[in-house]
mmCIF file of C-alpha atoms and ligand atoms in Angstrom:
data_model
loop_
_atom_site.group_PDB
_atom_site.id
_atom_site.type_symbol
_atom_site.label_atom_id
_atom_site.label_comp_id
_atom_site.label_asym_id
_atom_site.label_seq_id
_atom_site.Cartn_x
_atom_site.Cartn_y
_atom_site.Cartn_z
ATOM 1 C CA UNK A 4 33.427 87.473 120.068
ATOM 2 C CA UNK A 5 33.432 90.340 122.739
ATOM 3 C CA UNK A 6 34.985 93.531 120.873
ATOM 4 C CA UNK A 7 37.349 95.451 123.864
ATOM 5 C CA UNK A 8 39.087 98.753 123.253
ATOM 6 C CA UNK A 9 41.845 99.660 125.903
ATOM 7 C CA UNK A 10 42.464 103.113 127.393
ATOM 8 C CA UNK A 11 46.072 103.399 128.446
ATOM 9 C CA UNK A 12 47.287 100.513 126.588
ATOM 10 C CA UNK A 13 50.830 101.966 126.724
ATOM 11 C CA UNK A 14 50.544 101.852 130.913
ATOM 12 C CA UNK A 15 52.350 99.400 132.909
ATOM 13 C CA UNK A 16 48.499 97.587 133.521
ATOM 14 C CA UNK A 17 47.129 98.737 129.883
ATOM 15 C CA UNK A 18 49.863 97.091 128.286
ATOM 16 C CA UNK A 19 49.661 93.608 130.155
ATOM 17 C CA UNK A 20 45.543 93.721 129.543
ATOM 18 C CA UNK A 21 46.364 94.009 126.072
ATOM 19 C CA UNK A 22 48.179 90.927 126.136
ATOM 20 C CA UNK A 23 44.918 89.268 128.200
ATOM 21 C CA UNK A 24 43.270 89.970 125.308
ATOM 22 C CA UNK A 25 45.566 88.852 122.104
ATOM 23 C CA UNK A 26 45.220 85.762 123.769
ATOM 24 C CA UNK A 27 41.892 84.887 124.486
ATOM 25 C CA UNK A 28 40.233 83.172 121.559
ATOM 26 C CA UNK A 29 36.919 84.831 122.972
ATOM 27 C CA UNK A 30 38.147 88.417 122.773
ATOM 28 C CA UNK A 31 39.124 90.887 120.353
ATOM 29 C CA UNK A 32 40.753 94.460 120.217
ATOM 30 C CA UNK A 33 38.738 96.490 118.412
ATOM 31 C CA UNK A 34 40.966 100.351 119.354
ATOM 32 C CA UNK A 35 43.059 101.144 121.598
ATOM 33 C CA UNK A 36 43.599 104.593 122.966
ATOM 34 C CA UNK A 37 46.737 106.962 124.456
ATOM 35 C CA UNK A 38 46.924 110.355 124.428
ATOM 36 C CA UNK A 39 51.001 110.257 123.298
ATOM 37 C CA UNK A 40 50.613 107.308 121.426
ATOM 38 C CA UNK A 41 52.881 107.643 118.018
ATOM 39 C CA UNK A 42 51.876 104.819 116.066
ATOM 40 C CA UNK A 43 48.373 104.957 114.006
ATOM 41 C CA UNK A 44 47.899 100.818 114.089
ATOM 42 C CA UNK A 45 49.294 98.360 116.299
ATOM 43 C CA UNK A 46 49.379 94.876 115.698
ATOM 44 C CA UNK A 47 46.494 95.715 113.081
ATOM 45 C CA UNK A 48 44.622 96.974 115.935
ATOM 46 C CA UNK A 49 43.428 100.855 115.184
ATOM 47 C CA UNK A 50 45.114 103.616 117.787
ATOM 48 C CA UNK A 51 43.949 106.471 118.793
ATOM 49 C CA UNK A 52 44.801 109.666 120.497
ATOM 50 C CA UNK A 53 41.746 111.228 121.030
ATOM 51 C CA UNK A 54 39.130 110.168 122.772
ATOM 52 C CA UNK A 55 36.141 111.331 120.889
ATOM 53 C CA UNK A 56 37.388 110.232 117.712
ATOM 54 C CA UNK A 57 36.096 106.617 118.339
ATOM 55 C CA UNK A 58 32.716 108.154 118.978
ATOM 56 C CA UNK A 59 30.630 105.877 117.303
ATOM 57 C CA UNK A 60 33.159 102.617 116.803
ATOM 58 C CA UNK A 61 31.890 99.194 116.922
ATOM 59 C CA UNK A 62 32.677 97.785 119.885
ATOM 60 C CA UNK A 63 31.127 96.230 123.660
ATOM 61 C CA UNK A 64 33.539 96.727 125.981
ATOM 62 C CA UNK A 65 35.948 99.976 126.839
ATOM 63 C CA UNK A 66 38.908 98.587 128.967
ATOM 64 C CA UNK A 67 40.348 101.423 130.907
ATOM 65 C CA UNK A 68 44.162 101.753 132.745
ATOM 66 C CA UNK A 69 44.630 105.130 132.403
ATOM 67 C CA UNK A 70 45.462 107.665 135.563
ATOM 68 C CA UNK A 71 42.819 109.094 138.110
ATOM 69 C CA UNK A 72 42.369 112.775 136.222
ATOM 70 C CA UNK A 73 40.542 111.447 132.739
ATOM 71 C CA UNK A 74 39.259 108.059 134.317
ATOM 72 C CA UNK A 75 35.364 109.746 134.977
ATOM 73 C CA UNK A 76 35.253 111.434 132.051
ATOM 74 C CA UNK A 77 36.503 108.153 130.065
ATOM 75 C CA UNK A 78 33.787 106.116 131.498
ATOM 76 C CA UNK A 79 31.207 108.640 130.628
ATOM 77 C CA UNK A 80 31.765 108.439 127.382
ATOM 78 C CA UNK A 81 32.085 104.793 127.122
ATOM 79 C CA UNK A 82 28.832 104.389 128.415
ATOM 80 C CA UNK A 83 27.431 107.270 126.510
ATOM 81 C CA UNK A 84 28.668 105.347 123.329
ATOM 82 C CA UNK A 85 27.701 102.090 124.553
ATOM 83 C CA UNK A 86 30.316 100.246 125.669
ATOM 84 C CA UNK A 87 30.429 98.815 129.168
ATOM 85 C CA UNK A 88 33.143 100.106 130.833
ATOM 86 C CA UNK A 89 35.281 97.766 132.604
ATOM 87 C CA UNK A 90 37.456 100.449 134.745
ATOM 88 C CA UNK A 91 40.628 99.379 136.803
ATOM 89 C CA UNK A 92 42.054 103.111 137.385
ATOM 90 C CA UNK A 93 41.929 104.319 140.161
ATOM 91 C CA UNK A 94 40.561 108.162 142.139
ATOM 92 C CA UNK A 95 36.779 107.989 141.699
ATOM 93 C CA UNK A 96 34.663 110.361 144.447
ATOM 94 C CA UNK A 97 32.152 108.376 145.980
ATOM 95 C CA UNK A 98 29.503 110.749 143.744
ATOM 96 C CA UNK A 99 31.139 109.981 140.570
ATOM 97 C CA UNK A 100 30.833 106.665 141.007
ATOM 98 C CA UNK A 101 26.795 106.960 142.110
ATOM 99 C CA UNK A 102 26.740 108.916 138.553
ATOM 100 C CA UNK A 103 27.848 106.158 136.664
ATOM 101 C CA UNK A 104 25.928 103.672 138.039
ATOM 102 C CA UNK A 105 22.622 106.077 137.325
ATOM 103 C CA UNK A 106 24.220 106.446 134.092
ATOM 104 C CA UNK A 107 24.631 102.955 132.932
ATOM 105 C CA UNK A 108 21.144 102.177 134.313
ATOM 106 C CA UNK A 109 19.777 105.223 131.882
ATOM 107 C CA UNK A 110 22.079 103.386 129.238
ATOM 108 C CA UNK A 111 20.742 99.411 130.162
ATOM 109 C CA UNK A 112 24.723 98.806 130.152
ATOM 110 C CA UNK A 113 26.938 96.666 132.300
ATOM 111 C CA UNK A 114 30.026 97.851 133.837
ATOM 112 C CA UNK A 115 32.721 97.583 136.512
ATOM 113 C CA UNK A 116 34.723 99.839 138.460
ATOM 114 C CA UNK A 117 37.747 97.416 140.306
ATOM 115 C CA UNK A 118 39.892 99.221 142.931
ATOM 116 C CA UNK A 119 41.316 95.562 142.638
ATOM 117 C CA UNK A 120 41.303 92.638 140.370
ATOM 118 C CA UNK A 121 42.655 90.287 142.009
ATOM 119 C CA UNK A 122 40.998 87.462 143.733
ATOM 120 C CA UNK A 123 43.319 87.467 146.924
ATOM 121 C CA UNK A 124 42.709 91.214 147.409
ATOM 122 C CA UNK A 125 39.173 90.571 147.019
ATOM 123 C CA UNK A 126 39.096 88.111 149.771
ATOM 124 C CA UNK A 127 41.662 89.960 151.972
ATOM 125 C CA UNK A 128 38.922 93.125 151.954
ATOM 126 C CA UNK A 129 35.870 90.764 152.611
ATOM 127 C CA UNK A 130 38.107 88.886 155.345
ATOM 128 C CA UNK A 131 38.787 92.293 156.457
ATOM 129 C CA UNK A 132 35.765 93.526 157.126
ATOM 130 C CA UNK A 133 34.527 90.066 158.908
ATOM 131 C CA UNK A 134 37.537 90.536 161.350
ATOM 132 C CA UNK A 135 36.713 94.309 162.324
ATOM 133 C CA UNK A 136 33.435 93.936 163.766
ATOM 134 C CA UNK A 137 35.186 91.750 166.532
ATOM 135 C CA UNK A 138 38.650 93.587 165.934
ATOM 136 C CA UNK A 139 37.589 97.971 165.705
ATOM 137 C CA UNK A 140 41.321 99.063 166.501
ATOM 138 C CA UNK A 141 43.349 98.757 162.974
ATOM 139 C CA UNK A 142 45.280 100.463 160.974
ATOM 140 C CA UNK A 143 45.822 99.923 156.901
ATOM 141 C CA UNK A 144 49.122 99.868 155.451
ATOM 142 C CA UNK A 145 48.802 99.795 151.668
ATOM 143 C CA UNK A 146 52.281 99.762 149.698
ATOM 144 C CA UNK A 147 53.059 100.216 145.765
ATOM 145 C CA UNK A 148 55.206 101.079 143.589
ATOM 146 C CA UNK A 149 56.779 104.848 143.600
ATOM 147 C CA UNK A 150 54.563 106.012 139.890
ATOM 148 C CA UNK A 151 51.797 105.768 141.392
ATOM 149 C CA UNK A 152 49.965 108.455 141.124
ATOM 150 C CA UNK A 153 47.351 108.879 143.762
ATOM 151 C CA UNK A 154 47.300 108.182 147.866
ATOM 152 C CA UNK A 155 45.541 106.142 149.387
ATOM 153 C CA UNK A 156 44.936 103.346 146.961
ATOM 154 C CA UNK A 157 41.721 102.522 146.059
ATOM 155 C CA UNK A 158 41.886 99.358 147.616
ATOM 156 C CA UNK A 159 42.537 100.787 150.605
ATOM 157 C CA UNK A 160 39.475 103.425 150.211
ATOM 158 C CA UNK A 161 37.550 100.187 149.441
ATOM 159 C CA UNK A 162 38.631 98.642 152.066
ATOM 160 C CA UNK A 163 38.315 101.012 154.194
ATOM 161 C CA UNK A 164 34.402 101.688 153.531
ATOM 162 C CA UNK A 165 33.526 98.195 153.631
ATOM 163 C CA UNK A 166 35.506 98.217 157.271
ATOM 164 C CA UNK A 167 33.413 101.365 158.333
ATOM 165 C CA UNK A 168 29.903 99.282 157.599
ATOM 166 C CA UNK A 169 30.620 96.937 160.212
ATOM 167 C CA UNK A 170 32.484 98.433 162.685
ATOM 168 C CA UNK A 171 31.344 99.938 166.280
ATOM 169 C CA UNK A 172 32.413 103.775 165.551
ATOM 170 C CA UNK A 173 35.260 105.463 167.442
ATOM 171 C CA UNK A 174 38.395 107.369 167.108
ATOM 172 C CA UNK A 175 41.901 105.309 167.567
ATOM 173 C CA UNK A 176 44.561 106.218 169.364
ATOM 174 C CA UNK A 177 45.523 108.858 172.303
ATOM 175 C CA UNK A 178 42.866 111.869 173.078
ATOM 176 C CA UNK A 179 45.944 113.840 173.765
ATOM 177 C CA UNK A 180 48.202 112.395 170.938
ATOM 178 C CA UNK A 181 50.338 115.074 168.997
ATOM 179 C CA UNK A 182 51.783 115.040 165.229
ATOM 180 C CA UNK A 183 55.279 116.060 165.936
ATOM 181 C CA UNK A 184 55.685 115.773 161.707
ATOM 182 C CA UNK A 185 52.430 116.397 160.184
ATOM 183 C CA UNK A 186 51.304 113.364 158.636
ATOM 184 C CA UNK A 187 52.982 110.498 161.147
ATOM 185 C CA UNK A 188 49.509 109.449 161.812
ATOM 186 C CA UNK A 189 48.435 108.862 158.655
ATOM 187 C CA UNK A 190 45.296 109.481 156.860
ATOM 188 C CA UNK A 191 42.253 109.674 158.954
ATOM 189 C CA UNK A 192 39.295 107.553 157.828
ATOM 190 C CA UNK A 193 36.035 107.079 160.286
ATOM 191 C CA UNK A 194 38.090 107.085 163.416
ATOM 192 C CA UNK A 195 40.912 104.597 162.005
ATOM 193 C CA UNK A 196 44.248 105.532 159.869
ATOM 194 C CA UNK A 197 45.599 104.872 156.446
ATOM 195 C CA UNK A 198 49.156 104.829 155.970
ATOM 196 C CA UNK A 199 50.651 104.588 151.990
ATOM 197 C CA UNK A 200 54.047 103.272 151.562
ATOM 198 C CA UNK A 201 55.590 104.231 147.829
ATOM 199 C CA UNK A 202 58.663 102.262 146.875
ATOM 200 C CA UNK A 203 60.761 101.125 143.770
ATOM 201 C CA UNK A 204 59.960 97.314 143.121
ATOM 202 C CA UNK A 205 56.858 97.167 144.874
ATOM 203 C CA UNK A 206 53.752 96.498 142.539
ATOM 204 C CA UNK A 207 50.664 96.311 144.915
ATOM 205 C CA UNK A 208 50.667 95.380 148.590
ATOM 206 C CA UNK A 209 48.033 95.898 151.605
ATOM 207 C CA UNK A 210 48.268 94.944 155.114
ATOM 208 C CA UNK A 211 45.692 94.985 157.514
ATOM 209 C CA UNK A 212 46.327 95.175 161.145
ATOM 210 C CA UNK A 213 44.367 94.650 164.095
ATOM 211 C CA UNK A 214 45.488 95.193 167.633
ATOM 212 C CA UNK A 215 43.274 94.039 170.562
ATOM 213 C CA UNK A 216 43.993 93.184 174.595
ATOM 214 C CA UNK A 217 47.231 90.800 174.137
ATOM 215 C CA UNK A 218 46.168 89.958 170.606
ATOM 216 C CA UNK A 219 47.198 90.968 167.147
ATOM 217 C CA UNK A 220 46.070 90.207 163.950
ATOM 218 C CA UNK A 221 47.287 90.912 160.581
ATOM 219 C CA UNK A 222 45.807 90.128 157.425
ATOM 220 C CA UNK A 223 48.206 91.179 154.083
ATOM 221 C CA UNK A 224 48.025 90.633 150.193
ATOM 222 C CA UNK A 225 50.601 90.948 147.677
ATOM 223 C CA UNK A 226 50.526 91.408 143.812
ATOM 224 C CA UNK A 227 53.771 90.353 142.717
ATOM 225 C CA UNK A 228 53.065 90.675 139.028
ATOM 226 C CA UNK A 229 50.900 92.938 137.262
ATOM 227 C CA UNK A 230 49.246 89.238 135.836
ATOM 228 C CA UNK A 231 47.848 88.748 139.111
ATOM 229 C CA UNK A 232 44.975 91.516 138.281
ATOM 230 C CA UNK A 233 44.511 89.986 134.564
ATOM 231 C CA UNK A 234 42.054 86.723 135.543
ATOM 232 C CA UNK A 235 39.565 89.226 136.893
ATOM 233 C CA UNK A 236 39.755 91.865 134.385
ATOM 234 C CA UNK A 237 39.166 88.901 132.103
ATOM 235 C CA UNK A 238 36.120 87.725 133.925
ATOM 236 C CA UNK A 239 34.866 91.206 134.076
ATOM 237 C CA UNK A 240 35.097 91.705 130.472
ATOM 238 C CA UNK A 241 33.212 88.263 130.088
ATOM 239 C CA UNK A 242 30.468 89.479 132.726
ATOM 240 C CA UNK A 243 29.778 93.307 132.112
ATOM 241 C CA UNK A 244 28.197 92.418 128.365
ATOM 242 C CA UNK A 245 25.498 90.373 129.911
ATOM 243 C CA UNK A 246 24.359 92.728 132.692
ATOM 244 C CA UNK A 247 22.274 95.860 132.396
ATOM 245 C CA UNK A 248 23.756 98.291 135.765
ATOM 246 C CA UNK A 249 27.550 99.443 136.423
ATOM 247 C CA UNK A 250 28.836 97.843 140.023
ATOM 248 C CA UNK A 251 31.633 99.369 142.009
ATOM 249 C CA UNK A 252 34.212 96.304 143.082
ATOM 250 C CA UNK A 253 34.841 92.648 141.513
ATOM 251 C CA UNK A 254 33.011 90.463 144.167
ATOM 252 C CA UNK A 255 29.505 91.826 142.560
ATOM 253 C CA UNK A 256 30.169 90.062 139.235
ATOM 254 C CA UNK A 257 31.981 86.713 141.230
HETATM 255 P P1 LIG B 10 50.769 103.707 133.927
HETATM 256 O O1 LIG B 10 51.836 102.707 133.595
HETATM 257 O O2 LIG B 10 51.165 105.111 134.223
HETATM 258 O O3 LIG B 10 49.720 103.673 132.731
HETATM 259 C C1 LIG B 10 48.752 104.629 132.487
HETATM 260 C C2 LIG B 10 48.745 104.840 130.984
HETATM 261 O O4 LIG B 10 47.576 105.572 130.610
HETATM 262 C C3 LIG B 10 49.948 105.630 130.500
HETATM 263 O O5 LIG B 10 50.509 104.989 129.368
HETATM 264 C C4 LIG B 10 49.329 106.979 130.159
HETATM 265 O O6 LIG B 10 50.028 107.642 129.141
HETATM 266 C C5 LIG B 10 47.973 106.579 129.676
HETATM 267 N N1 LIG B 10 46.988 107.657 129.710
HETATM 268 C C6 LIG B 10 47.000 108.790 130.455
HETATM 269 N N2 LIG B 10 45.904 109.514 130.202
HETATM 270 C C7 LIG B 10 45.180 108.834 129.287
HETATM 271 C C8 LIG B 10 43.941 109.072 128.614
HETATM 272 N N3 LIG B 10 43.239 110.168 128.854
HETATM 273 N N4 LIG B 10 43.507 108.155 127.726
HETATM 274 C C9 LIG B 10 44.196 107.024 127.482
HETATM 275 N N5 LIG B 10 45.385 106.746 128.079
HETATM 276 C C10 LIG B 10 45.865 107.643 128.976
HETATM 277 O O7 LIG B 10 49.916 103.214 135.174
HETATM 278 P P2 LIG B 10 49.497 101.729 135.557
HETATM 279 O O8 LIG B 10 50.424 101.205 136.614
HETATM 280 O O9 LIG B 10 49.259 100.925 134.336
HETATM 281 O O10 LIG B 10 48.127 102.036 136.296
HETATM 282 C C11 LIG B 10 47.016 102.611 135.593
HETATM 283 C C12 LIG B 10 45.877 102.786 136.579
HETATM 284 O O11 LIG B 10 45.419 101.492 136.985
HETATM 285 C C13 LIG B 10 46.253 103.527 137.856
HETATM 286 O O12 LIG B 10 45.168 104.345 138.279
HETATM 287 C C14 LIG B 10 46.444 102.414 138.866
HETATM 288 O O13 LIG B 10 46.189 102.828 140.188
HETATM 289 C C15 LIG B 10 45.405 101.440 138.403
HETATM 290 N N6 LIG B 10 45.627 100.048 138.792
HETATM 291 C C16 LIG B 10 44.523 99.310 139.050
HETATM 292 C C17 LIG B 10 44.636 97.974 139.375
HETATM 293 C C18 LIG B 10 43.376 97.195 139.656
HETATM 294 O O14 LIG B 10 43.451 95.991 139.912
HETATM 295 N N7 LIG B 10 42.223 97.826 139.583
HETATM 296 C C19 LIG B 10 45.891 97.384 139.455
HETATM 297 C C20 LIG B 10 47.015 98.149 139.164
HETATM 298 C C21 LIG B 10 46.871 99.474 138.822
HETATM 299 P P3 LIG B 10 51.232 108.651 129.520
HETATM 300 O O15 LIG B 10 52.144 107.930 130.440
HETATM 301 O O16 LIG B 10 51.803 108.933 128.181
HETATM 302 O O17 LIG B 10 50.563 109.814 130.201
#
C-alpha cells in the first residue's frame, strides 16, 4: 500500500487527485495539506495547514497541486522528509529543478516533476519536437482556463525546450517587424514565440503550428476534464517509489 499525502487538495487538480486516490485499492491518503484549510480530518484522512507540521509523518509519496510560489520549497521538504515528490504545479526555473534532481539523488528518492500528465500532451510535445527539425518556423499557442496563475504554461516551456534541442537556430519573423501593442508578438523563446490564451471554460489546451513554403502544419491537444491528467499522476505515484533520482516530465517514467 503506497501512503500519498496531497498538497493543495482543496485545488481544482488537488481535489480530483484526491479522488484518484480514494479509489485505488493500491493507494492510501496518509495527510493532506492547505494552507486555508478549516477542517482538522477529512474523510478520516489527517489535514494540515502547515507544512512543517507533518515533518516526520509516515508516508512515501507527497502529491503536490498547489500554485507556482510554494511548489520548490514543497518539494524540498518532501524529499528532505523522504517522500518522493510527485509534483504537477507548475513555475519551476530551470535551476530549481537541477536542485531537486541533485537533491533526490543525495536523498536515493524517486520523484517527478509533470508540466503535463496526460498521455496526449505527452505525445503532442514528443510529436512536436520530431516535426520541428524539418518544420523551424512555429509558433505555440497554449490556452487555459482564466485562474491560472502563471504564463506560459509549463507545457509550453516544456515544449518549447524540447523544440529548441532539435531545431536549426534562428529568429522568426520580419528583421524590421514592429510591436505596435507591446506584447502582439508574444513571448520570445530561442528565436520562436509563445502566445497564452486565458479564458473561462477552457481547462488545458496547446496548439502547435508550423508554417513552411505552401505548407502548414498544426499539431493541438486538449484536456477537456481535469481526469484526463489523473492516469498519469496515478502511474507516477506507482513509479516514483521504486526509483532512486527525481526526473523532470512523464515520458521518463513511461
Ligand atoms: P487551484 O484550483 O488554484 O488549486 C491550488 C490549491 O493549492 C488551492 O486550493 C490553494 O489554496 C492550495 N495551496 C496554495 N498554496 C498552498 C500550499 N503552500 N500548500 C498547500 N496547498 C496550497 O489550481 P489547480 O487548477 O488545481 O492547479 C494547481 C497547479 O497544478 C497549478 O500550478 C497548475 O498549473 C498545475 N496543473 C498541472 C497539471 C499537470 O498535468 N501537471 C494540470 C493542471 C494543472 P488557496 O486557493 O486557498 O490558496
Amino acid at each position: 500500500m503506497i501512503k500519498v499525502i496531497i498538497a493543495g487538495f482543496k485545488g481544482k487538480m488537488g481535489s480530483t487527485a484526491m479522488d484518484m486516490v480514494k479509489n485505488d485499492a493500491d493507494l492510501t491518503l496518509a495527510a493532506l495539506v492547505d494552507p486555508f484549510a478549516q477542517e482538522k480530518v477529512v474523510d478520516g484522512v489527517p489535514v494540515f495547514t502547515v507544512k512543517e507540521d507533518l515533518a516526520g509523518l509516515d508516508a512515501d509519496v507527497w502529491v503536490d497541486f498547489t500554485t507556482p510560489q510554494f511548489v520548490y520549497e514543497n518539494t524540498r521538504f518532501a524529499l528532505e522528509n523522504g517522500w518522493a515528490p510527485v509534483v504537477g504545479t507548475t513555475g519551476f526555473t530551470p535551476e530549481e529543478i537541477d536542485e531537486l534532481i541533485d537533491l533526490s539523488i543525495q536523498k536515493k528518492l524517486g520523484g517527478l516533476i509533470a508540466p503535463n500528465f496526460a498521455i496526449g500532451a505527452i505525445l503532442l510535445m514528443q510529436f512536436a519536437a520530431q516535426a520541428a527539425r524539418y518544420f523551424p518556423n512555429l509558433e505555440i499557442i497554449e490556452l487555459h482556463h482564466d485562474k491560472k496563475k502563471d504564463a506560459p504554461s509549463g507545457t509550453a516551456i516544456k515544449t518549447a525546450e524540447l523544440i529548441s534541442k532539435v531545431r536549426a537556430a534562428q529568429t522568426q519573423g520580419a528583421a524590421d517587424e514592429e510591436e505596435l501593442l507591446a506584447g502582439a508578438r508574444g513571448a520570445e523563446f530561442d528565436g520562436f514565440r509563445i502566445h497564452s490564451v486565458r479564458l473561462p471554460g477552457l481547462v488545458a489546451h496547446q496548439e502547435v503550428i508550423f508554417g513552411a513554403q505552401g505548407e502548414g502544419l498544426t499539431i493541438r491537444h486538449d484536456s477537456y476534464d481535469r481526469v484526463s491528467f489523473m492516469s498519469g499522476v496515478n502511474l507516477a505515484i506507482k513509479e516514483v517509489v521504486k526509483r532512486e533520482q527525481l526526473v523532470y516530465g512523464l515520458e521518463h517514467l513511461l
